[in-house]
Amino acid sequence: MRKTSRLKDLLMLVCIVGVVAGISHFVIANPLGPSRLLYYAQVPIIQWNTRCTESAPQWMRTVQRFATSTMAAPASQLAFISKDGTLSHCETGWKDGILGDEPLQYDVRFRYASTTKTVTAIAVIGLVNDGVLSLDDKIIEVLGLSGDFKDPRVADITIEHLLSHRSGWDRVRTQDAMFMMNHRPWCPSTPEKLADTSLLYAPGEMESYSNLGYCLLGVVIEKVTGKSFREYVKDSLGKNGSGVEFVDGPYRSDEVHYDFRHENFYMNNYHQAFDFQALSSSAGLSGSAIELARIVKASLERGPATILDGEMNGDCRPSDIQQCYGYGVYRFQPEALDAPIFMHGGKLPGVASVVAISSEGDVLVWLGAGSPRPGSGALTEFYQLIHGVLTQH
């Protein structure tokens, strides 16, 4: 009997040691693992803490529930302006973190990340409508650059090429000049260095997402208006963007608490690695979802040209995210027979954002203080959900 008891004790000890070793290895190899697992236990509590206006259709709650779980956003805002101008909005979570003291309000600040580009495109199209710029204007002529160019094709880049990510740079095959850690980009401070750049494609030949292209659009705005980019954009937004501000790096007191647990590299001090002054026209704005929705909606009503007039029907795959770019948005169409919607997304560490416009002129903006699991298909699933609710609304 004693031998049997000792054998059981030994087996129990081995099991305990194995469990402890396994947990220790998991924590050491994946230090964020426990907090990531905890998040999914917190999801039902976060989803329960969703508040919507009376005018909000039921699908807005569906979007928020999905975003909380799949996009791993513990705090988010959703604003919807219908084609007739009716505003509805929902807020989920807390301003200062999960189970914080202050429920998230409609006017809490989020970083817009790359949906800033949609605002920059709106500003450029406004100058085109005013006759200050033309889509065919060559960038070197607007900036007053001349002389020898390392790559002669640079002289062919137009405003339209910059707007539609067809300038010839490729951040996949070369390093993104605007997001090099602890390195100040040459744009916008020394635009003459454009002459030293090389292209991978002839302008207009290939679509490739470019932060540099939108930085140069900011320089163009400064050149033709005589104002700083930040000053011009703030003035041109008027009452629709009264609370919109540019990010200088550190977080503002009225800004949401971001959740970084699903990031693999950058954490809450990531802003120290980048030049946010240089990122002003590509990823520099912040504000609420309502303000961004109002800015986009107002731009669609001005005309004659709008951001929806860009050529989005070329040799591209509209079923893929970030394909078929026009002017600050791209066409998204999961299936060939689906109605298209027009979108732009944004991503910074701990931040995700989406602007979506239906063919009828409905505008949806979602801002999240979190990010989906690395390597997951969450973003595609989320965009497909947004496509579905907008086209069926």
Coordinates of C-alpha atoms in Angstrom, one line a residue:
M1 CA 0.0 0.0 0.0
R2 CA 2.8 2.3 0.9
K3 CA 4.5 1.8 -2.5
T4 CA 1.2 2.5 -4.3
S5 CA 0.7 5.7 -2.2
R6 CA 4.3 6.9 -2.9
L7 CA 3.8 6.2 -6.6
K8 CA 0.6 8.3 -6.7
D9 CA 2.4 11.1 -4.8
L10 CA 5.3 11.0 -7.3
L11 CA 2.9 11.1 -10.2
M12 CA 1.1 14.0 -8.7
L13 CA 4.3 15.9 -8.1
V14 CA 5.4 15.2 -11.7
C15 CA 2.1 16.6 -13.0
I16 CA 2.3 19.7 -10.8
V17 CA 5.9 20.3 -11.9
G18 CA 4.9 19.8 -15.5
V19 CA 2.0 22.2 -15.3
V20 CA 4.1 24.9 -13.5
A21 CA 6.9 24.4 -16.1
G22 CA 4.4 24.7 -19.0
I23 CA 2.8 27.8 -17.6
S24 CA 6.3 29.3 -16.9
H25 CA 7.4 28.5 -20.5
F26 CA 4.2 30.1 -21.9
V27 CA 4.7 33.3 -19.9
I28 CA 8.4 33.6 -20.7
A29 CA 8.0 32.8 -24.4
N30 CA 4.9 34.8 -24.7
P31 CA 4.8 37.5 -21.9
L32 CA 1.6 39.0 -23.3
G33 CA -0.1 35.7 -23.6
P34 CA -1.9 35.7 -20.2
S35 CA -3.3 39.2 -20.8
R36 CA -4.4 38.2 -24.3
L37 CA -6.3 35.2 -22.9
L38 CA -7.8 37.4 -20.2
Y39 CA -9.2 39.8 -22.8
Y40 CA -11.6 37.1 -24.1
A41 CA -13.0 36.7 -20.6
Q42 CA -13.5 40.5 -20.5
V43 CA -15.3 40.7 -23.9
P44 CA -18.8 40.1 -22.6
I45 CA -18.5 42.8 -20.0
I46 CA -17.2 45.3 -22.5
Q47 CA -19.9 44.4 -25.0
W48 CA -22.6 44.9 -22.3
N49 CA -21.2 48.4 -21.8
T50 CA -22.3 49.7 -25.2
R51 CA -24.5 52.8 -25.4
C52 CA -26.2 54.0 -28.6
T53 CA -28.5 56.9 -29.5
E54 CA -32.2 56.2 -29.9
S55 CA -31.9 56.7 -33.7
A56 CA -29.1 54.0 -34.0
P57 CA -30.2 51.0 -36.1
Q58 CA -29.7 47.6 -34.5
W59 CA -26.9 46.7 -36.8
M60 CA -24.7 49.4 -35.1
R61 CA -24.8 47.3 -31.9
T62 CA -23.9 44.3 -34.0
V63 CA -20.8 46.1 -35.4
Q64 CA -19.8 47.2 -31.9
R65 CA -20.1 43.7 -30.5
F66 CA -18.1 42.3 -33.4
A67 CA -15.4 44.9 -33.1
T68 CA -15.0 44.3 -29.4
S69 CA -14.4 40.6 -29.9
T70 CA -12.8 40.2 -33.3
M71 CA -10.9 43.5 -33.6
A72 CA -9.9 43.3 -29.9
A73 CA -10.9 46.8 -29.2
P74 CA -11.9 47.3 -25.5
A75 CA -13.0 50.9 -26.3
S76 CA -14.5 52.1 -29.6
Q77 CA -16.7 54.7 -31.2
L78 CA -19.1 54.2 -34.1
A79 CA -20.7 57.1 -36.0
F80 CA -23.1 56.8 -38.9
I81 CA -24.6 59.6 -41.0
S82 CA -27.3 58.4 -43.3
K83 CA -27.7 59.8 -46.8
D84 CA -30.4 62.1 -45.5
G85 CA -28.1 63.5 -42.8
T86 CA -29.3 61.7 -39.7
L87 CA -26.6 61.1 -37.2
S88 CA -26.5 58.0 -35.0
H89 CA -23.6 56.9 -32.8
C90 CA -22.5 54.2 -30.3
E91 CA -19.8 54.1 -27.7
T92 CA -18.4 51.0 -26.1
G93 CA -16.1 50.6 -23.1
W94 CA -14.4 53.1 -20.9
K95 CA -12.1 56.0 -21.5
D96 CA -9.3 55.0 -19.1
G97 CA -9.2 51.3 -19.6
I98 CA -11.3 48.2 -19.0
L99 CA -13.7 48.8 -16.0
G100 CA -12.4 52.3 -15.7
D101 CA -14.2 55.1 -13.8
E102 CA -15.4 57.0 -16.9
P103 CA -17.6 55.4 -19.6
L104 CA -16.4 56.3 -23.0
Q105 CA -18.2 59.4 -24.4
Y106 CA -18.9 60.4 -28.0
D107 CA -16.3 63.3 -27.8
V108 CA -13.3 61.3 -26.4
R109 CA -10.3 61.7 -28.7
F110 CA -8.9 58.8 -30.7
R111 CA -5.9 58.9 -33.2
Y112 CA -7.2 58.7 -36.7
A113 CA -4.0 57.0 -38.0
S114 CA -4.1 56.6 -41.8
T115 CA -7.7 57.7 -42.1
T116 CA -6.0 61.1 -41.9
K117 CA -5.2 60.5 -45.6
T118 CA -8.9 60.8 -46.4
V119 CA -8.9 64.2 -44.8
T120 CA -5.8 65.2 -46.7
A121 CA -7.4 64.0 -50.0
I122 CA -10.5 66.1 -49.1
A123 CA -8.3 69.2 -48.7
V124 CA -6.6 68.6 -52.0
I125 CA -9.8 68.0 -53.9
G126 CA -11.1 71.2 -52.4
L127 CA -8.2 73.1 -53.9
V128 CA -8.9 71.4 -57.2
N129 CA -12.5 72.6 -57.1
D130 CA -11.3 76.1 -56.3
G131 CA -9.0 76.1 -59.4
V132 CA -5.9 76.4 -57.2
L133 CA -4.6 73.0 -58.2
S134 CA -5.2 70.6 -61.1
L135 CA -5.0 66.8 -60.9
D136 CA -2.6 66.8 -63.8
D137 CA -0.2 69.2 -62.2
K138 CA 3.3 67.8 -61.9
I139 CA 4.6 67.7 -58.4
I140 CA 8.0 69.1 -59.3
E141 CA 6.4 72.1 -61.0
V142 CA 4.2 72.8 -58.0
L143 CA 7.2 72.6 -55.7
G144 CA 9.4 74.6 -58.0
L145 CA 12.0 71.8 -58.4
S146 CA 14.3 71.6 -61.4
G147 CA 17.7 70.3 -62.5
D148 CA 18.8 66.7 -62.7
F149 CA 16.8 63.9 -61.1
K150 CA 18.4 60.6 -60.0
D151 CA 15.3 58.9 -61.6
P152 CA 13.9 61.0 -64.5
R153 CA 10.5 59.4 -64.0
V154 CA 10.1 61.5 -60.8
A155 CA 9.4 64.5 -63.1
D156 CA 6.2 62.7 -64.3
I157 CA 4.5 62.3 -60.9
T158 CA 1.2 64.3 -60.8
I159 CA -1.2 65.2 -58.0
E160 CA -3.5 62.5 -59.2
H161 CA -0.7 59.9 -58.9
L162 CA 0.0 61.0 -55.3
L163 CA -3.7 60.8 -54.4
S164 CA -4.2 57.4 -55.8
H165 CA -1.0 55.7 -54.6
R166 CA 0.4 55.4 -58.2
S167 CA 3.5 57.5 -57.9
G168 CA 6.0 54.6 -58.3
W169 CA 7.2 54.0 -54.8
D170 CA 6.7 50.7 -53.1
R171 CA 7.0 50.4 -49.3
V172 CA 6.8 46.6 -49.5
R173 CA 9.9 46.2 -51.6
T174 CA 11.7 49.1 -50.0
Q175 CA 11.6 50.7 -46.6
D176 CA 8.8 53.1 -45.8
A177 CA 10.6 56.5 -45.7
M178 CA 8.0 58.0 -43.2
F179 CA 8.2 55.2 -40.6
M180 CA 11.8 54.6 -40.0
M181 CA 12.5 54.2 -36.3
N182 CA 14.4 57.1 -34.6
H183 CA 15.0 58.6 -38.0
R184 CA 13.7 61.9 -39.3
P185 CA 12.1 61.6 -42.7
W186 CA 13.3 64.0 -45.5
C187 CA 9.6 64.9 -46.2
P188 CA 8.2 67.4 -45.5
S189 CA 11.2 69.5 -44.3
T190 CA 13.5 69.1 -47.4
P191 CA 11.2 68.4 -50.4
E192 CA 14.2 69.1 -52.7
K193 CA 15.4 65.6 -51.8
L194 CA 12.6 64.3 -54.0
A195 CA 15.2 64.7 -56.8
D196 CA 17.4 62.0 -55.1
T197 CA 14.6 59.3 -54.9
S198 CA 14.2 56.3 -57.2
L199 CA 11.0 54.8 -58.4
L200 CA 10.2 51.1 -58.8
Y201 CA 7.5 51.8 -61.3
A202 CA 6.7 54.4 -63.8
P203 CA 4.1 56.9 -62.4
G204 CA 0.6 55.6 -63.1
E205 CA 1.8 52.1 -63.9
M206 CA 1.2 50.3 -60.6
E207 CA -0.7 50.9 -57.4
S208 CA 1.3 50.7 -54.2
Y209 CA 0.2 52.3 -50.9
S210 CA 2.5 55.2 -50.0
N211 CA 2.8 57.3 -46.9
L212 CA 5.5 59.4 -48.7
G213 CA 3.0 60.3 -51.4
Y214 CA 0.6 61.8 -48.9
C215 CA 3.4 63.6 -47.1
L216 CA 4.2 65.3 -50.4
L217 CA 0.5 66.2 -50.8
G218 CA 0.9 68.1 -47.5
V219 CA 3.8 69.9 -48.9
V220 CA 1.8 70.8 -52.0
I221 CA -1.0 72.3 -49.9
E222 CA 1.6 74.4 -48.0
K223 CA 3.1 75.6 -51.3
V224 CA -0.1 76.7 -53.0
T225 CA -1.9 78.2 -49.9
G226 CA 1.1 79.9 -48.2
K227 CA 0.0 78.3 -44.9
S228 CA 1.3 75.4 -42.9
F229 CA -0.5 72.1 -43.6
R230 CA -1.8 71.9 -40.1
E231 CA -3.1 75.5 -40.2
Y232 CA -4.7 75.1 -43.5
V233 CA -6.5 71.8 -42.7
K234 CA -7.7 73.2 -39.3
D235 CA -9.1 76.3 -41.0
S236 CA -10.7 74.4 -43.9
L237 CA -12.5 71.9 -41.6
G238 CA -14.6 74.6 -39.9
K239 CA -17.2 73.6 -37.4
N240 CA -17.3 70.0 -38.6
G241 CA -13.8 69.5 -37.3
S242 CA -13.8 71.9 -34.3
G243 CA -12.4 69.3 -32.0
V244 CA -9.9 67.7 -34.4
E245 CA -6.3 68.2 -33.5
F246 CA -2.9 67.0 -34.8
V247 CA -0.9 64.5 -32.8
D248 CA 2.5 65.6 -31.6
G249 CA 3.4 62.2 -30.1
P250 CA 2.5 62.1 -26.4
Y251 CA -1.1 61.4 -25.4
R252 CA -3.6 64.2 -24.6
S253 CA -5.6 64.3 -21.4
D254 CA -8.9 63.9 -23.4
E255 CA -7.5 60.9 -25.3
V256 CA -8.7 57.4 -24.9
H257 CA -6.5 54.7 -23.2
Y258 CA -5.1 52.4 -25.9
D259 CA -4.7 48.7 -25.4
F260 CA -1.4 47.3 -26.7
R261 CA -1.7 43.7 -25.6
H262 CA -2.1 42.3 -29.1
E263 CA 0.9 44.2 -30.5
N264 CA 4.0 42.2 -31.2
F265 CA 6.6 45.0 -31.1
Y266 CA 5.4 48.6 -30.3
M267 CA 3.9 49.4 -26.9
N268 CA 2.6 52.7 -25.4
N269 CA 5.9 54.6 -25.9
Y270 CA 5.9 53.9 -29.6
H271 CA 5.4 57.6 -30.4
Q272 CA 9.0 58.3 -29.3
A273 CA 10.3 56.5 -32.3
F274 CA 8.5 58.5 -35.0
D275 CA 8.3 62.1 -36.2
F276 CA 4.7 63.1 -35.8
Q277 CA 5.2 66.5 -37.3
A278 CA 6.3 64.8 -40.5
L279 CA 3.4 62.4 -40.3
S280 CA 0.8 65.2 -40.2
S281 CA -0.7 64.6 -43.6
S282 CA -0.5 60.8 -43.6
A283 CA -1.3 59.7 -40.1
G284 CA -1.4 62.8 -37.8
L285 CA -5.0 63.7 -37.0
S286 CA -7.0 62.9 -33.9
G287 CA -10.6 63.5 -32.8
S288 CA -13.9 61.7 -32.4
A289 CA -15.7 59.4 -34.8
I290 CA -18.6 61.9 -35.1
E291 CA -16.2 64.7 -36.2
L292 CA -14.5 62.5 -38.8
A293 CA -17.9 61.4 -40.2
R294 CA -19.1 65.0 -40.4
I295 CA -15.9 66.0 -42.3
V296 CA -16.4 63.2 -44.8
K297 CA -20.1 63.8 -45.2
A298 CA -19.7 67.5 -45.8
S299 CA -17.0 67.0 -48.4
L300 CA -19.4 64.7 -50.4
E301 CA -21.9 67.5 -50.6
R302 CA -19.6 70.3 -51.8
G303 CA -18.3 69.2 -55.2
P304 CA -18.2 69.4 -58.1
A305 CA -15.3 66.9 -57.6
T306 CA -15.3 64.6 -54.5
I307 CA -13.1 61.9 -53.2
L308 CA -15.4 59.3 -54.8
D309 CA -14.5 60.6 -58.3
G310 CA -11.1 58.8 -58.4
E311 CA -10.5 56.0 -60.9
M312 CA -11.2 52.9 -58.9
N313 CA -12.0 50.4 -61.7
G314 CA -8.6 49.7 -63.1
D315 CA -6.5 46.5 -63.0
C316 CA -7.1 45.7 -59.4
R317 CA -8.9 43.3 -57.0
P318 CA -11.8 45.1 -55.3
S319 CA -12.3 42.0 -53.1
D320 CA -9.0 42.7 -51.4
I321 CA -8.4 45.4 -48.7
Q322 CA -6.3 48.4 -49.9
Q323 CA -6.8 47.8 -53.6
C324 CA -8.5 49.9 -56.3
Y325 CA -7.5 53.2 -54.8
G326 CA -9.1 56.5 -55.9
Y327 CA -8.7 59.8 -54.1
G328 CA -8.3 59.0 -50.4
V329 CA -10.5 56.0 -50.5
Y330 CA -10.6 52.6 -52.3
R331 CA -13.4 50.5 -53.7
F332 CA -14.3 47.4 -51.7
Q333 CA -16.5 44.8 -53.3
P334 CA -16.2 41.2 -51.8
E335 CA -18.1 39.6 -54.7
A336 CA -18.4 40.7 -58.3
L337 CA -22.2 41.2 -58.0
D338 CA -22.0 43.1 -54.7
A339 CA -22.6 46.8 -54.6
P340 CA -19.3 48.6 -53.9
I341 CA -18.5 50.7 -50.9
F342 CA -15.6 53.1 -50.6
M343 CA -13.2 52.8 -47.7
H344 CA -10.0 53.8 -46.0
G345 CA -8.5 52.1 -42.9
G346 CA -5.9 53.2 -40.4
K347 CA -3.5 51.5 -38.1
L348 CA -1.1 52.7 -35.4
P349 CA 0.1 50.6 -32.4
G350 CA -3.0 50.1 -30.2
V351 CA -5.2 52.0 -32.8
A352 CA -7.5 51.0 -35.6
S353 CA -9.8 53.2 -37.7
V354 CA -12.2 52.8 -40.6
V355 CA -14.0 55.3 -42.9
A356 CA -16.7 53.7 -45.1
I357 CA -19.0 55.4 -47.7
S358 CA -21.9 53.7 -49.4
S359 CA -22.8 54.4 -53.1
E360 CA -25.9 56.2 -51.7
G361 CA -23.8 58.6 -49.7
D362 CA -24.1 57.1 -46.2
V363 CA -21.0 57.6 -44.1
L364 CA -19.7 55.3 -41.3
V365 CA -16.7 55.9 -39.1
W366 CA -15.3 53.4 -36.6
L367 CA -12.5 54.2 -34.2
G368 CA -11.0 51.5 -31.9
A369 CA -8.5 51.7 -29.0
G370 CA -7.0 48.2 -29.7
S371 CA -5.8 46.0 -32.5
P372 CA -6.7 42.5 -33.7
R373 CA -4.6 39.4 -33.1
P374 CA -1.4 39.4 -35.3
G375 CA -1.9 37.2 -38.3
S376 CA -5.6 36.8 -37.9
G377 CA -8.2 37.5 -40.6
A378 CA -10.1 39.9 -38.3
L379 CA -9.7 43.0 -40.5
T380 CA -11.1 41.3 -43.6
E381 CA -14.0 39.9 -41.6
F382 CA -14.7 43.3 -40.1
Y383 CA -14.6 45.0 -43.4
Q384 CA -17.0 42.4 -44.9
L385 CA -19.4 43.1 -42.0
I386 CA -19.3 46.8 -42.7
H387 CA -19.8 46.2 -46.4
G388 CA -22.9 44.1 -45.5
V389 CA -24.5 46.5 -43.2
L390 CA -24.0 49.5 -45.4
T391 CA -25.2 47.9 -48.6
Q392 CA -28.2 46.4 -46.9
H393 CA -29.1 49.5 -44.9

